[in-house]
mmCIF file of C-alpha atoms in Angstrom:
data_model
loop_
_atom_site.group_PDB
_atom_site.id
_atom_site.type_symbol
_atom_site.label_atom_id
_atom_site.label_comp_id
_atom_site.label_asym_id
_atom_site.label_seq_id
_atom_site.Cartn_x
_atom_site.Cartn_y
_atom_site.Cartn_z
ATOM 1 C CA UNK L 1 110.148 119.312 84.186
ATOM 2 C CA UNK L 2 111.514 115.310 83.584
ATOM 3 C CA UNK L 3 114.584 115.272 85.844
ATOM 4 C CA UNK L 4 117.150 112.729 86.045
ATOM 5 C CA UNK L 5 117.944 111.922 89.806
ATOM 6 C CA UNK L 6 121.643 110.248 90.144
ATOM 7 C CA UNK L 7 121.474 108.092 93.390
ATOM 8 C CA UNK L 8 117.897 108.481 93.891
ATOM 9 C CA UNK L 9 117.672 105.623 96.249
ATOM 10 C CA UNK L 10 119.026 106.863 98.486
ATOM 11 C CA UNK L 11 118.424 108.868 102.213
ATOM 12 C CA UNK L 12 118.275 112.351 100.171
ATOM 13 C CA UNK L 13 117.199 111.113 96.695
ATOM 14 C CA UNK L 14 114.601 109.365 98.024
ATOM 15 C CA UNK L 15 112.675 111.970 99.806
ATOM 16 C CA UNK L 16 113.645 114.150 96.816
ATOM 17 C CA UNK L 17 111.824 112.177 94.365
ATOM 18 C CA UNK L 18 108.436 112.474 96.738
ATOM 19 C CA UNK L 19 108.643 116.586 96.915
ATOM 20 C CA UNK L 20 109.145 116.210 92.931
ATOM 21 C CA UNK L 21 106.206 114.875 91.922
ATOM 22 C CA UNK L 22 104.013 116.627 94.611
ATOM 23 C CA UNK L 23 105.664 120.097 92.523
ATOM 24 C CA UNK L 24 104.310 118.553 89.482
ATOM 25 C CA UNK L 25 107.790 117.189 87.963
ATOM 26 C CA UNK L 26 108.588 113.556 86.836
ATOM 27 C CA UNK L 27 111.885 111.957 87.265
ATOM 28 C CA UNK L 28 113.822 108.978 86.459
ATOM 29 C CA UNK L 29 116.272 107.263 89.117
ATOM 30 C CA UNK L 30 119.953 105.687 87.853
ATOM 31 C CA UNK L 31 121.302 104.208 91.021
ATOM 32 C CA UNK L 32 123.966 101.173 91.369
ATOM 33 C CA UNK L 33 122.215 100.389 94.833
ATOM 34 C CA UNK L 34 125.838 100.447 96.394
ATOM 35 C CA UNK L 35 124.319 101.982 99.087
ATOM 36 C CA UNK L 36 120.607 102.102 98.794
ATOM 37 C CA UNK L 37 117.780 100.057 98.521
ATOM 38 C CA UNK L 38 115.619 99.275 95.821
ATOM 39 C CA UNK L 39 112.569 99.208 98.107
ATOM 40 C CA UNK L 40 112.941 102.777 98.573
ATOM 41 C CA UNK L 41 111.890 103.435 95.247
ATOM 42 C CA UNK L 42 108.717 101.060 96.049
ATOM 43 C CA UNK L 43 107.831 102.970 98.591
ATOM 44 C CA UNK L 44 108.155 106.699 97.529
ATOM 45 C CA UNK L 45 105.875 105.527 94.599
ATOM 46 C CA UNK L 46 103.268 104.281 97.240
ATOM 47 C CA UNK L 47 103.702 107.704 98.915
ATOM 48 C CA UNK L 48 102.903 109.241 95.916
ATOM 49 C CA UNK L 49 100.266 107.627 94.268
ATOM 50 C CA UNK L 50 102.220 106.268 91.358
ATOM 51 C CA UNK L 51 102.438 102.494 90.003
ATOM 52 C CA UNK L 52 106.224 103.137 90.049
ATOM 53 C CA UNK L 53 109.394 105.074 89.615
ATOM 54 C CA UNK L 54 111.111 104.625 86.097
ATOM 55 C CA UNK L 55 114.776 103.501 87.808
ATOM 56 C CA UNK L 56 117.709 102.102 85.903
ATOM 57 C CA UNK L 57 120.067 100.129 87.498
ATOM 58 C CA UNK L 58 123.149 101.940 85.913
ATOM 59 C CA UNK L 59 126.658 103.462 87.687
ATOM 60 C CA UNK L 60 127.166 106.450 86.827
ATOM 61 C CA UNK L 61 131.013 105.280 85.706
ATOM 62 C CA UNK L 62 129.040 102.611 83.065
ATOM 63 C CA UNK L 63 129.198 105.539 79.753
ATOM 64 C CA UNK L 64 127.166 102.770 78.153
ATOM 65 C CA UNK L 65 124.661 102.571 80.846
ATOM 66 C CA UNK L 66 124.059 106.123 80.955
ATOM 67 C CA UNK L 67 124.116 106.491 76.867
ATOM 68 C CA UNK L 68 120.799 104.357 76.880
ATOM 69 C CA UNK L 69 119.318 105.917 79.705
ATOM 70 C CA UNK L 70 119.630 109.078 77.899
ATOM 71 C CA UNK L 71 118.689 107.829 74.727
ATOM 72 C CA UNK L 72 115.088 106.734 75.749
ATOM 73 C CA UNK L 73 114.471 110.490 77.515
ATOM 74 C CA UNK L 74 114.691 113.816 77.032
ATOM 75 C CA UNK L 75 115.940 115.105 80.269
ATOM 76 C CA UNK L 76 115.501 119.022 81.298
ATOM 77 C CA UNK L 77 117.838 119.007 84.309
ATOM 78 C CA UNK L 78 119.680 116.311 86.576
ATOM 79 C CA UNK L 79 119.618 116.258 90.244
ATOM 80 C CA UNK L 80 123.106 114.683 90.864
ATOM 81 C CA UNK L 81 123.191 112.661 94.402
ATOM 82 C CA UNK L 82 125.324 109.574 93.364
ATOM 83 C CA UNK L 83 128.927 109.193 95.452
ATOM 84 C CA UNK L 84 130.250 107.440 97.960
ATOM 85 C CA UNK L 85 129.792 109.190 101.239
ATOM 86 C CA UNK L 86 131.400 108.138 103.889
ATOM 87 C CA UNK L 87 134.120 110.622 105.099
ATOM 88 C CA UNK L 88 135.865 107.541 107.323
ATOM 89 C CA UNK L 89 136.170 105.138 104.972
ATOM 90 C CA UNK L 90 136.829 107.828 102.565
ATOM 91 C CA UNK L 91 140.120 108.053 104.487
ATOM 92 C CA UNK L 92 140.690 104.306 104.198
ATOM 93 C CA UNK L 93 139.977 104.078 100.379
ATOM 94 C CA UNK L 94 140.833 107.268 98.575
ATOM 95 C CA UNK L 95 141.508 106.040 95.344
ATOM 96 C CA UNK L 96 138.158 104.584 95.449
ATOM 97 C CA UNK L 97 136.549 107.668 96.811
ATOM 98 C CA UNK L 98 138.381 110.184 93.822
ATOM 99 C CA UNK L 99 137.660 107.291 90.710
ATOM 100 C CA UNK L 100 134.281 106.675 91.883
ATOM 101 C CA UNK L 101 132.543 110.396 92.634
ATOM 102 C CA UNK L 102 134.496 112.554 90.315
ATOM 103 C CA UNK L 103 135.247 109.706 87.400
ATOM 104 C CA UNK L 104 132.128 109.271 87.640
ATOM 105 C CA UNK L 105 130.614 112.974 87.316
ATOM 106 C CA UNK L 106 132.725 113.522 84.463
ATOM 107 C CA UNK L 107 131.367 110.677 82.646
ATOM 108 C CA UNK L 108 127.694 112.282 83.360
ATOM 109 C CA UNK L 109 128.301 115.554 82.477
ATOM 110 C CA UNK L 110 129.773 114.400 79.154
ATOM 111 C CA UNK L 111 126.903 112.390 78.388
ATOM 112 C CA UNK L 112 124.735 115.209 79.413
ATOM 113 C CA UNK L 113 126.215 117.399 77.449
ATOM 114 C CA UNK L 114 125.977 115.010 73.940
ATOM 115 C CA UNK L 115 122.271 114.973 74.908
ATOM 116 C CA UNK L 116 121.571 118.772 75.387
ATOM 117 C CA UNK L 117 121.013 118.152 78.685
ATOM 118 C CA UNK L 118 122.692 120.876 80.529
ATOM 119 C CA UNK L 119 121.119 122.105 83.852
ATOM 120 C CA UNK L 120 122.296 120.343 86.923
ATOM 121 C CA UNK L 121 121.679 120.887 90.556
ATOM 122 C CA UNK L 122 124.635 119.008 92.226
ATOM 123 C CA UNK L 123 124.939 117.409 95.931
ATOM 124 C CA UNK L 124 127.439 119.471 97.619
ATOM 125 C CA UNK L 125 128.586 120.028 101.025
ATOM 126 C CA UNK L 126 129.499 122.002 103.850
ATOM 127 C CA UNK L 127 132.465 119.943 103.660
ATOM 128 C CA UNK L 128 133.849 122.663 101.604
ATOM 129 C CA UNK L 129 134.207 125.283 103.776
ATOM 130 C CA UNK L 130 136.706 123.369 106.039
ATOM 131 C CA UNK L 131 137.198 124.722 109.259
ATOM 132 C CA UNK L 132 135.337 127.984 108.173
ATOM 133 C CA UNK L 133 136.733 131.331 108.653
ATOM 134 C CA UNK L 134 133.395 132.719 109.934
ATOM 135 C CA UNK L 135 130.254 131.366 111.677
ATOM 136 C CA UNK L 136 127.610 131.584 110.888
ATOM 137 C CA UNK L 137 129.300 130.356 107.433
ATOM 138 C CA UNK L 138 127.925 132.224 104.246
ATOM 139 C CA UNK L 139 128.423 131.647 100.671
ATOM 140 C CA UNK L 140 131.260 134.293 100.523
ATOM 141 C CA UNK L 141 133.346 132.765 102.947
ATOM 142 C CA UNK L 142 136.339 130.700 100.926
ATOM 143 C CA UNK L 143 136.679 127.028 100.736
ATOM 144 C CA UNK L 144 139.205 126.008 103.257
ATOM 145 C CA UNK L 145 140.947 122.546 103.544
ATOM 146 C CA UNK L 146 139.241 120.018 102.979
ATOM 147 C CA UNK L 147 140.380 117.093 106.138
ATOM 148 C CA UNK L 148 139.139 114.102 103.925
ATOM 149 C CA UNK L 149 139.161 112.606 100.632
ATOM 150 C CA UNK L 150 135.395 112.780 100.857
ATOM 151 C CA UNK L 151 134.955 116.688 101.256
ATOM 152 C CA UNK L 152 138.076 117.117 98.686
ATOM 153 C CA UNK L 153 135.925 114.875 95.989
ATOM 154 C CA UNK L 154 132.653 117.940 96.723
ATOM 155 C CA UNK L 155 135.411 120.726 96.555
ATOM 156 C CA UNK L 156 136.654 119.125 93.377
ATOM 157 C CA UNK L 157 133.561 118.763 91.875
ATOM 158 C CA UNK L 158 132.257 122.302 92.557
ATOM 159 C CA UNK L 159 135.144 123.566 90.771
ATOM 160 C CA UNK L 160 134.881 121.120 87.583
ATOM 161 C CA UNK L 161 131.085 122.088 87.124
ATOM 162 C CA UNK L 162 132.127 125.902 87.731
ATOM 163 C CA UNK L 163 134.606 125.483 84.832
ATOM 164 C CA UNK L 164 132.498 123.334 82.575
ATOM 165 C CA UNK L 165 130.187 126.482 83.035
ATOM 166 C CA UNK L 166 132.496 129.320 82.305
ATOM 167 C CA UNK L 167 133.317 127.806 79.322
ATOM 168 C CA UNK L 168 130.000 126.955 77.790
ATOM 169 C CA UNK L 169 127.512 129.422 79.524
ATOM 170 C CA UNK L 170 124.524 127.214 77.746
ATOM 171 C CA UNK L 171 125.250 125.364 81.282
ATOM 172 C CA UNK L 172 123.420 126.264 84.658
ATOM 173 C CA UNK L 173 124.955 124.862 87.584
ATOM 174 C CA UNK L 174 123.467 124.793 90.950
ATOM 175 C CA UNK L 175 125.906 123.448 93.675
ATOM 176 C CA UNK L 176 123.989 123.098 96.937
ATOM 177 C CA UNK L 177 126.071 123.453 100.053
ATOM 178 C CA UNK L 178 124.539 121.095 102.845
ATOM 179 C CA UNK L 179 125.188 120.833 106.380
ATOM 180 C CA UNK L 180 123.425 117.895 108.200
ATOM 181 C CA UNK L 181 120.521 115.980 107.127
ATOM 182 C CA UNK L 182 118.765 114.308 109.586
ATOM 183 C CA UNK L 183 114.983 113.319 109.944
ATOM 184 C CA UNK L 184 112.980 111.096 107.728
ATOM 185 C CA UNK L 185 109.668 111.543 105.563
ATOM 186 C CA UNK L 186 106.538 111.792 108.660
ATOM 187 C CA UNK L 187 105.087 108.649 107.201
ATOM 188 C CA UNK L 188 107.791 106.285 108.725
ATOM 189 C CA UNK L 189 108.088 104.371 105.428
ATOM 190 C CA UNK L 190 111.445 105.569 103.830
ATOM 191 C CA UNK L 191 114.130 107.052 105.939
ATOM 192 C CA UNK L 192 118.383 106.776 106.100
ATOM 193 C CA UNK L 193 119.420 103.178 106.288
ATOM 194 C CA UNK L 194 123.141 103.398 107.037
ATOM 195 C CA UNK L 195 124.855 99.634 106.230
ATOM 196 C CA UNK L 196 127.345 98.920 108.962
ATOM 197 C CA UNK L 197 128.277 101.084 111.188
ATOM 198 C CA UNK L 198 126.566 104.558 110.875
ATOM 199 C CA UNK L 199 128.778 107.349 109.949
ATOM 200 C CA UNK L 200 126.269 109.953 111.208
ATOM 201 C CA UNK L 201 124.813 111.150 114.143
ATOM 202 C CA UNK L 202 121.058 110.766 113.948
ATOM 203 C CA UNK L 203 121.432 107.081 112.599
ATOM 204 C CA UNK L 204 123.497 106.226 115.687
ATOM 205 C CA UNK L 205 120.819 107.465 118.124
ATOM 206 C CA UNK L 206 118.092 105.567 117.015
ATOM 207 C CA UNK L 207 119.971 102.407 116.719
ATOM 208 C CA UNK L 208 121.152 102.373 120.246
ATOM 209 C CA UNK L 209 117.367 103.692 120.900
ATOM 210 C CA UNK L 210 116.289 100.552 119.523
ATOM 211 C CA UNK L 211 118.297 98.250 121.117
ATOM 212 C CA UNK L 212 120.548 97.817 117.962
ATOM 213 C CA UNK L 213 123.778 98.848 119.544
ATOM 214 C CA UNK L 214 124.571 99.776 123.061
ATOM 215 C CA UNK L 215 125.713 102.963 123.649
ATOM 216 C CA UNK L 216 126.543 106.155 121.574
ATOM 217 C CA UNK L 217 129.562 107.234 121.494
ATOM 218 C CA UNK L 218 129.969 110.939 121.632
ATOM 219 C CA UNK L 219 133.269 111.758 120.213
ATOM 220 C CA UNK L 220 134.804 114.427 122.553
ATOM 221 C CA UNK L 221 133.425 116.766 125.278
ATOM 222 C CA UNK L 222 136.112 119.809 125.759
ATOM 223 C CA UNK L 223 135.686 122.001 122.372
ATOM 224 C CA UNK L 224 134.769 125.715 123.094
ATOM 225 C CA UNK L 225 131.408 124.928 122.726
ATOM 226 C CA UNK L 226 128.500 125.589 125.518
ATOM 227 C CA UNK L 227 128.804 121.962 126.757
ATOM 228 C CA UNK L 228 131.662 121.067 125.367
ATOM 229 C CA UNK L 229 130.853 119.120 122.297
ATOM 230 C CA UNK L 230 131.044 119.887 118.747
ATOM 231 C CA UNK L 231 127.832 122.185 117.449
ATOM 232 C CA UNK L 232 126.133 121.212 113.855
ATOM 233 C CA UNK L 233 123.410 122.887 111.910
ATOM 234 C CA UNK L 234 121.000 119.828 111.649
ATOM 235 C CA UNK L 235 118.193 119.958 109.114
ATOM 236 C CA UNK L 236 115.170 117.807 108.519
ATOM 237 C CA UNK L 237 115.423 115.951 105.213
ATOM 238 C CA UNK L 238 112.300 116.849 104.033
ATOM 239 C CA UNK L 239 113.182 120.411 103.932
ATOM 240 C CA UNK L 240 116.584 119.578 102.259
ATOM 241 C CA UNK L 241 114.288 117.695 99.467
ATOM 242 C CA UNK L 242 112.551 120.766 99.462
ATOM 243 C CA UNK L 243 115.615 122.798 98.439
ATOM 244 C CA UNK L 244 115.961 120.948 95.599
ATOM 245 C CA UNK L 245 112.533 121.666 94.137
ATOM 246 C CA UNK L 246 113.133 125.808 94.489
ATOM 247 C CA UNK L 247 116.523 124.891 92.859
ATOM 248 C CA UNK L 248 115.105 124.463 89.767
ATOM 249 C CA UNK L 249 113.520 127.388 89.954
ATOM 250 C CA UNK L 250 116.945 129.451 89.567
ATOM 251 C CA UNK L 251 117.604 126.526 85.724
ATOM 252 C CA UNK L 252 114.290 128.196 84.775
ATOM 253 C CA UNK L 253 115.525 131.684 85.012
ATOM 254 C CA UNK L 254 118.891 130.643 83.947
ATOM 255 C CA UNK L 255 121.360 130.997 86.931
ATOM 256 C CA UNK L 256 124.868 130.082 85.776
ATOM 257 C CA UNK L 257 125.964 129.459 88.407
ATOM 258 C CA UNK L 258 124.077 129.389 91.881
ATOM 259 C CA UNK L 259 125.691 128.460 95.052
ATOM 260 C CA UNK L 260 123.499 128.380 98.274
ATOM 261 C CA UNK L 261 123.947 126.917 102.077
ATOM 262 C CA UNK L 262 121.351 124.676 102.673
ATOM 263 C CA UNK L 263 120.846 124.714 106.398
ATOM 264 C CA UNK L 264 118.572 126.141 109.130
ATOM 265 C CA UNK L 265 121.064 128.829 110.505
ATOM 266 C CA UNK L 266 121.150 127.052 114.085
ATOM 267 C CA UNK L 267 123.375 125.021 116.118
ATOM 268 C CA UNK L 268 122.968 122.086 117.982
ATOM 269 C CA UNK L 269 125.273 120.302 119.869
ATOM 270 C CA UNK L 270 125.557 116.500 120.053
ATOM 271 C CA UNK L 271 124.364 116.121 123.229
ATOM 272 C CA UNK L 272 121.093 118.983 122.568
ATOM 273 C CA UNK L 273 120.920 116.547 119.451
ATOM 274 C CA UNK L 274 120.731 113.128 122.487
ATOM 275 C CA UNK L 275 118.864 115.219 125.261
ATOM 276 C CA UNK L 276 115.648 116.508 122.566
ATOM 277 C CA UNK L 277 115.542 112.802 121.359
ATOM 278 C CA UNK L 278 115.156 111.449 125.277
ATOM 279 C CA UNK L 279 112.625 114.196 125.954
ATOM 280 C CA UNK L 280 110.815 113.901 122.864
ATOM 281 C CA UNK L 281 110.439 110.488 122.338
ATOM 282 C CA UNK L 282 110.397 109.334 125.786
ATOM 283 C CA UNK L 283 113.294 106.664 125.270
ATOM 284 C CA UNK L 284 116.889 106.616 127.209
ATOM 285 C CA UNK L 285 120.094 107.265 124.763
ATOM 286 C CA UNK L 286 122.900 105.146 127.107
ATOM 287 C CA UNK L 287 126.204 107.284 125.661
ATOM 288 C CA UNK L 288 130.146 107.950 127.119
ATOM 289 C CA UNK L 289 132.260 110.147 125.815
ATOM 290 C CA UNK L 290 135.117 109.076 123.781
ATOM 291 C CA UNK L 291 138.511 111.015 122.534
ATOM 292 C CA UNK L 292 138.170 113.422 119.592
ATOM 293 C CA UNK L 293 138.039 112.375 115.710
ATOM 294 C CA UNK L 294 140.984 113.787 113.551
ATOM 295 C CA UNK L 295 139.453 116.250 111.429
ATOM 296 C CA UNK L 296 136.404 117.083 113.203
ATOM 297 C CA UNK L 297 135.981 120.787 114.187
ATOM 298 C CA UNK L 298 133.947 122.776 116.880
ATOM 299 C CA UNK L 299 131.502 124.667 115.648
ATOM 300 C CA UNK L 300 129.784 124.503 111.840
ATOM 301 C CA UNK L 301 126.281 126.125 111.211
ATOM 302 C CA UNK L 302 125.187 128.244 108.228
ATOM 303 C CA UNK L 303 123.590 132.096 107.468
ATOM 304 C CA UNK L 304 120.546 130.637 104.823
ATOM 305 C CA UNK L 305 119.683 134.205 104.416
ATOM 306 C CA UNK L 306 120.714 133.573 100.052
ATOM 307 C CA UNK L 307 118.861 130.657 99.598
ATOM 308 C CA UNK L 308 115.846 131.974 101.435
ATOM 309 C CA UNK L 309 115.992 135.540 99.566
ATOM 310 C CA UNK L 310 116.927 133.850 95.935
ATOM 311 C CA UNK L 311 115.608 130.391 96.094
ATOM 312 C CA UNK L 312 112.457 131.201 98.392
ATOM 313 C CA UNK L 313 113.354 128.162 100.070
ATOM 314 C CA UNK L 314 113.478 128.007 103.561
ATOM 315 C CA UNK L 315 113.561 125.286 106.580
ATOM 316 C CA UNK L 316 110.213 124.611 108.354
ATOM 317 C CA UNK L 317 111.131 121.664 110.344
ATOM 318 C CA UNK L 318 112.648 122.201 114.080
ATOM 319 C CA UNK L 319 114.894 119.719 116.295
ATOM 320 C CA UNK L 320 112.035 118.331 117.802
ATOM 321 C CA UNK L 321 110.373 117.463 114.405
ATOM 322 C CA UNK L 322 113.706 115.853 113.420
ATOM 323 C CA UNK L 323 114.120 113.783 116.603
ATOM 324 C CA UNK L 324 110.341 112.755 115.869
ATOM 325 C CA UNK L 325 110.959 111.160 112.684
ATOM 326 C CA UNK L 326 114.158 110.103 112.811
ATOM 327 C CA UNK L 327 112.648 107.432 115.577
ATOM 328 C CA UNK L 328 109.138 107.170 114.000
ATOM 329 C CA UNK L 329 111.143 106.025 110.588
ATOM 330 C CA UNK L 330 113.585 103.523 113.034
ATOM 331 C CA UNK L 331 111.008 102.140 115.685
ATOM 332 C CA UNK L 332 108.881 101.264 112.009
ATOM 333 C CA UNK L 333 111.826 99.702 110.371
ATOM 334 C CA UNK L 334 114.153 98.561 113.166
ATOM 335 C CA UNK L 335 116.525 96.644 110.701
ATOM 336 C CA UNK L 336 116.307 99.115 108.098
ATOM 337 C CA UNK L 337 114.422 97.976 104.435
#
């Protein structure tokens, strides 16, 4: 299949693009390099074996932009990663947050939709579920409230794509549900590449395991948890990439609409997350604990079980693999691309 990947220069785009091609697909990358890297790109294509991925320097706001990119292919599905991401600065700049992601996606989809392009696999989250009625969290369990502008844009989303399906059932929409990527590809040559200060966990780690920053700061230690800090289902990227790939599996057979969890089904807590990278990488992780965030929650892993029965997709990669790469990718690239 030729896929169009929105934001594929980016942390999950970019490893995307790699389990693509070794499927046997082709793509073509629009991404506005907000918050990516261009070099990325360069790299996946060495990792593959190709002179270069066909990329387009286009927003996905720009109807112009996208017009020509869609006038020089003929697309069979879009992988859509492009949106801001950052659920603190989300909180900061909502307007920004709710023109850019969902303007945005409804200029795609109409331009899709002119071109007879509609099958998309769209970047969700476990954002959605809020703080979840149930753990482990399954696709039945409703969408709560949503405790940032970020996770409201995903919610949002979902629901627009669900309705652009209902009423035109020519559509296939697959909205994968993810919980948190960490890792990076085993080579050490593409990886995430937070600007600032990181918003994640992972990112955080390796910079203060590099010297980058001093300390992590763990963000409360008395939730109802076994050591008293908040539990995550953490997955390697590579298998998230992978998920993507046995997405389009469920286009082919014409879905409608699929909705799957895309997580390993354990939880780790921040300080398992600090204590696996000490012991398997062999370097010291200086943190204190600081007061709570607004909005965060306890406890947030997923049941896979649908993806893995529907999608045959499951994760292969365990906490130590994703402590291993997360540093092999930093100590490599200690200021990023």
């Amino acid at each position: 299949m030729h896929i169009l990947v929105t934001g594929g220069a980016g942390f999950i785009g970019s490893h995307t693009l790699i389990e693509l091609y070794k499927a046997g697909h082709t793509a073509v990358v629009v991404d506005n390099l907000c918050n990516s890297n261009p070099l990325a790109l360069q790299r996946v294509a060495e990792i593959i074996g190709v002179p270069a991925i066909p990329f387009h320097k286009v927003d996905i706001r720009d109807r112009a932009g996208l017009e020509r990119v869609f006038a020089g292919h003929k697309f069979d599905a879009c992988i859509h990663f492009a949106g801001l991401k950052a659920v603190g600065e989300s909180v900061e700049k909502p307007w920004e947050y709710y023109e850019n992601n969902i303007g945005g996606t409804l200029t795609l989809v109409d331009v899709m939709r002119r071109h007879g392009c509609k099958n998309i696999i769209f970047s969700s989250s476990a954002t959605v579920y809020g703080d979840p009625d149930e753990i482990p969290i399954t696709e039945q369990c409703p969408k709560g409230q949503c405790t940032n502008p970020y996770g409201w844009t995903k919610s949002m989303l979902e629901q627009v794509l669900m309705d652009t399906q209902k009423a035109d059932p020519e559509w296939n929409v697959v909205l994968l549900r993810y919980f948190n990527p960490v890792g990076a590809h085993p080579s050490g040559r593409i990886g995430e590449n937070p600007k600032g200060i990181p918003n994640n966990l992972m990112p955080y780690i390796t910079q203060v395991a590099v010297g980058k920053r001093a300390e992590l700061g763990v963000f409360g230690d008395d939730y109802p948890t076994p050591d008293g800090t908040g539990v995550r289902d953490y997955i390697h990227v590579v298998d998230l990439a992978t998920a993507h790939v046995c997405a389009l599996q469920a286009i082919v057979r014409r879905c409608g609409i699929g909705i799957y969890n895309i997580g390993t089904g354990h939880g780790y807590s921040v300080l398992d997350m600090v204590k696996a990278f000490v012991r398997v990488n062999g370097v010291e992780v200086p943190y204190s604990i600081k007061p709570r965030r607004v909005g965060d929650i306890a406890t947030c892993y997923c049941n896979p079980a649908k993806a893995m029965a529907e999608l045959g997709w499951e994760a292969r990669h365990d906490i130590d693999d994703m402590v291993r790469d997360s540093w092999n990718w930093q100590r490599q690239n200690p200021e990023g691309y």
